[in-house]
Amino acid sequence: QVQLAESGGGLVQPGGSLRLSCVASGSGFEINAMGWYRQAPEKERELVAASTSGGSTNYANSVKDRFTISIDNAQNTVYLQMNSLESEDTAVYYCAAARSMILSSLRQQDKYNYWGQGTQVTVSS
């Protein structure tokens, strides 16, 4: 099976930056896409950013000018560089990975097979 290990969350001032990392580990698996979702209290989990192993990306409109997702295919690692953070970015951020993915389904969370435990990002004002 696959384990996703997340790191990089924490407390940051508005306007600050954080970089989240997520490493997929295990044996006998193939990853075709990785992404980040977030969930604020009493809100639905939503896509933040996702990327195929080939480098095609998709961002939530609220973050596309501020966040950047990247994948290191050799290490099965996905990063989320978050700049110009706002209070509205406060949430638990979850890493996800998919064995199979097509571009038209990149935003669909039910297409992801593996999920991390979540890491808290708090942007204080």
JSON list of N, CA, C and O in Angstrom, two decimals, residues 4 8 13 19 28 42 48 52 56-57 71 82 89 102-103 106 109 112 114 119 121:
[
{"chain": "A", "resi": 4, "resn": "LEU", "atom": "N", "xyz": [1.22, 8.41, 2.54]},
{"chain": "A", "resi": 4, "resn": "LEU", "atom": "CA", "xyz": [1.53, 9.79, 2.22]},
{"chain": "A", "resi": 4, "resn": "LEU", "atom": "C", "xyz": [1.94, 10.51, 3.49]},
{"chain": "A", "resi": 4, "resn": "LEU", "atom": "O", "xyz": [1.17, 10.53, 4.46]},
{"chain": "A", "resi": 8, "resn": "GLY", "atom": "N", "xyz": [5.27, 20.67, 6.69]},
{"chain": "A", "resi": 8, "resn": "GLY", "atom": "CA", "xyz": [5.38, 22.06, 6.28]},
{"chain": "A", "resi": 8, "resn": "GLY", "atom": "C", "xyz": [4.30, 22.99, 6.78]},
{"chain": "A", "resi": 8, "resn": "GLY", "atom": "O", "xyz": [4.41, 24.20, 6.61]},
{"chain": "A", "resi": 13, "resn": "GLN", "atom": "N", "xyz": [1.97, 34.68, 9.39]},
{"chain": "A", "resi": 13, "resn": "GLN", "atom": "CA", "xyz": [1.27, 35.96, 9.30]},
{"chain": "A", "resi": 13, "resn": "GLN", "atom": "C", "xyz": [0.68, 36.18, 7.91]},
{"chain": "A", "resi": 13, "resn": "GLN", "atom": "O", "xyz": [1.20, 35.65, 6.92]},
{"chain": "A", "resi": 19, "resn": "ARG", "atom": "N", "xyz": [5.77, 26.32, 2.51]},
{"chain": "A", "resi": 19, "resn": "ARG", "atom": "CA", "xyz": [5.86, 25.28, 1.50]},
{"chain": "A", "resi": 19, "resn": "ARG", "atom": "C", "xyz": [5.49, 23.95, 2.13]},
{"chain": "A", "resi": 19, "resn": "ARG", "atom": "O", "xyz": [6.13, 23.50, 3.08]},
{"chain": "A", "resi": 28, "resn": "GLY", "atom": "N", "xyz": [5.28, -1.37, -5.15]},
{"chain": "A", "resi": 28, "resn": "GLY", "atom": "CA", "xyz": [4.33, -1.90, -6.11]},
{"chain": "A", "resi": 28, "resn": "GLY", "atom": "C", "xyz": [3.18, -0.97, -6.43]},
{"chain": "A", "resi": 28, "resn": "GLY", "atom": "O", "xyz": [2.04, -1.43, -6.58]},
{"chain": "A", "resi": 42, "resn": "GLU", "atom": "N", "xyz": [-16.29, 23.30, 9.43]},
{"chain": "A", "resi": 42, "resn": "GLU", "atom": "CA", "xyz": [-17.67, 23.40, 8.98]},
{"chain": "A", "resi": 42, "resn": "GLU", "atom": "C", "xyz": [-17.80, 23.72, 7.50]},
{"chain": "A", "resi": 42, "resn": "GLU", "atom": "O", "xyz": [-18.84, 24.21, 7.05]},
{"chain": "A", "resi": 48, "resn": "VAL", "atom": "N", "xyz": [-7.30, 22.46, -3.81]},
{"chain": "A", "resi": 48, "resn": "VAL", "atom": "CA", "xyz": [-6.41, 23.61, -3.85]},
{"chain": "A", "resi": 48, "resn": "VAL", "atom": "C", "xyz": [-5.61, 23.61, -5.15]},
{"chain": "A", "resi": 48, "resn": "VAL", "atom": "O", "xyz": [-5.61, 24.58, -5.90]},
{"chain": "A", "resi": 52, "resn": "THR", "atom": "N", "xyz": [-0.70, 16.27, -12.68]},
{"chain": "A", "resi": 52, "resn": "THR", "atom": "CA", "xyz": [-0.39, 14.95, -13.20]},
{"chain": "A", "resi": 52, "resn": "THR", "atom": "C", "xyz": [1.11, 14.75, -13.18]},
{"chain": "A", "resi": 52, "resn": "THR", "atom": "O", "xyz": [1.88, 15.70, -13.05]},
{"chain": "A", "resi": 56, "resn": "SER", "atom": "N", "xyz": [0.74, 18.58, -16.02]},
{"chain": "A", "resi": 56, "resn": "SER", "atom": "CA", "xyz": [-0.49, 19.34, -16.19]},
{"chain": "A", "resi": 56, "resn": "SER", "atom": "C", "xyz": [-1.06, 19.68, -14.82]},
{"chain": "A", "resi": 56, "resn": "SER", "atom": "O", "xyz": [-1.16, 18.82, -13.96]},
{"chain": "A", "resi": 57, "resn": "THR", "atom": "N", "xyz": [-1.45, 20.93, -14.63]},
{"chain": "A", "resi": 57, "resn": "THR", "atom": "CA", "xyz": [-1.89, 21.40, -13.32]},
{"chain": "A", "resi": 57, "resn": "THR", "atom": "C", "xyz": [-3.27, 22.02, -13.36]},
{"chain": "A", "resi": 57, "resn": "THR", "atom": "O", "xyz": [-3.76, 22.44, -14.42]},
{"chain": "A", "resi": 71, "resn": "ILE", "atom": "N", "xyz": [5.73, 18.53, -8.79]},
{"chain": "A", "resi": 71, "resn": "ILE", "atom": "CA", "xyz": [5.94, 17.12, -8.48]},
{"chain": "A", "resi": 71, "resn": "ILE", "atom": "C", "xyz": [7.35, 16.71, -8.85]},
{"chain": "A", "resi": 71, "resn": "ILE", "atom": "O", "xyz": [7.84, 17.05, -9.93]},
{"chain": "A", "resi": 82, "resn": "MET", "atom": "N", "xyz": [3.17, 28.19, -1.14]},
{"chain": "A", "resi": 82, "resn": "MET", "atom": "CA", "xyz": [2.08, 29.10, -0.85]},
{"chain": "A", "resi": 82, "resn": "MET", "atom": "C", "xyz": [2.65, 30.46, -0.50]},
{"chain": "A", "resi": 82, "resn": "MET", "atom": "O", "xyz": [3.36, 30.61, 0.50]},
{"chain": "A", "resi": 89, "resn": "ASP", "atom": "N", "xyz": [-7.03, 31.29, 3.82]},
{"chain": "A", "resi": 89, "resn": "ASP", "atom": "CA", "xyz": [-6.30, 30.07, 3.51]},
{"chain": "A", "resi": 89, "resn": "ASP", "atom": "C", "xyz": [-6.19, 29.13, 4.70]},
{"chain": "A", "resi": 89, "resn": "ASP", "atom": "O", "xyz": [-5.70, 28.01, 4.56]},
{"chain": "A", "resi": 102, "resn": "ILE", "atom": "N", "xyz": [-7.10, 11.00, -15.51]},
{"chain": "A", "resi": 102, "resn": "ILE", "atom": "CA", "xyz": [-7.21, 11.70, -16.77]},
{"chain": "A", "resi": 102, "resn": "ILE", "atom": "C", "xyz": [-7.40, 13.17, -16.47]},
{"chain": "A", "resi": 102, "resn": "ILE", "atom": "O", "xyz": [-7.89, 13.54, -15.41]},
{"chain": "A", "resi": 103, "resn": "LEU", "atom": "N", "xyz": [-7.03, 14.02, -17.40]},
{"chain": "A", "resi": 103, "resn": "LEU", "atom": "CA", "xyz": [-7.05, 15.45, -17.16]},
{"chain": "A", "resi": 103, "resn": "LEU", "atom": "C", "xyz": [-8.43, 15.96, -16.78]},
{"chain": "A", "resi": 103, "resn": "LEU", "atom": "O", "xyz": [-8.55, 16.83, -15.92]},
{"chain": "A", "resi": 106, "resn": "LEU", "atom": "N", "xyz": [-9.10, 15.59, -12.97]},
{"chain": "A", "resi": 106, "resn": "LEU", "atom": "CA", "xyz": [-8.04, 15.98, -12.05]},
{"chain": "A", "resi": 106, "resn": "LEU", "atom": "C", "xyz": [-8.56, 16.65, -10.79]},
{"chain": "A", "resi": 106, "resn": "LEU", "atom": "O", "xyz": [-7.93, 16.57, -9.73]},
{"chain": "A", "resi": 109, "resn": "GLN", "atom": "N", "xyz": [-12.15, 14.60, -6.27]},
{"chain": "A", "resi": 109, "resn": "GLN", "atom": "CA", "xyz": [-11.47, 13.97, -5.14]},
{"chain": "A", "resi": 109, "resn": "GLN", "atom": "C", "xyz": [-11.75, 12.47, -5.03]},
{"chain": "A", "resi": 109, "resn": "GLN", "atom": "O", "xyz": [-10.94, 11.75, -4.45]},
{"chain": "A", "resi": 112, "resn": "TYR", "atom": "N", "xyz": [-9.00, 10.05, -6.31]},
{"chain": "A", "resi": 112, "resn": "TYR", "atom": "CA", "xyz": [-7.75, 9.87, -5.58]},
{"chain": "A", "resi": 112, "resn": "TYR", "atom": "C", "xyz": [-7.84, 8.66, -4.65]},
{"chain": "A", "resi": 112, "resn": "TYR", "atom": "O", "xyz": [-8.81, 8.51, -3.91]},
{"chain": "A", "resi": 114, "resn": "TYR", "atom": "N", "xyz": [-5.28, 7.57, -2.40]},
{"chain": "A", "resi": 114, "resn": "TYR", "atom": "CA", "xyz": [-4.52, 7.66, -1.16]},
{"chain": "A", "resi": 114, "resn": "TYR", "atom": "C", "xyz": [-4.59, 9.07, -0.62]},
{"chain": "A", "resi": 114, "resn": "TYR", "atom": "O", "xyz": [-4.56, 10.05, -1.37]},
{"chain": "A", "resi": 119, "resn": "THR", "atom": "N", "xyz": [-2.31, 18.42, 7.38]},
{"chain": "A", "resi": 119, "resn": "THR", "atom": "CA", "xyz": [-1.42, 19.30, 8.11]},
{"chain": "A", "resi": 119, "resn": "THR", "atom": "C", "xyz": [-2.09, 20.66, 8.24]},
{"chain": "A", "resi": 119, "resn": "THR", "atom": "O", "xyz": [-2.67, 21.18, 7.29]},
{"chain": "A", "resi": 121, "resn": "VAL", "atom": "N", "xyz": [-2.64, 24.52, 8.49]},
{"chain": "A", "resi": 121, "resn": "VAL", "atom": "CA", "xyz": [-2.10, 25.81, 8.09]},
{"chain": "A", "resi": 121, "resn": "VAL", "atom": "C", "xyz": [-2.98, 26.89, 8.71]},
{"chain": "A", "resi": 121, "resn": "VAL", "atom": "O", "xyz": [-4.19, 26.91, 8.48]}
]
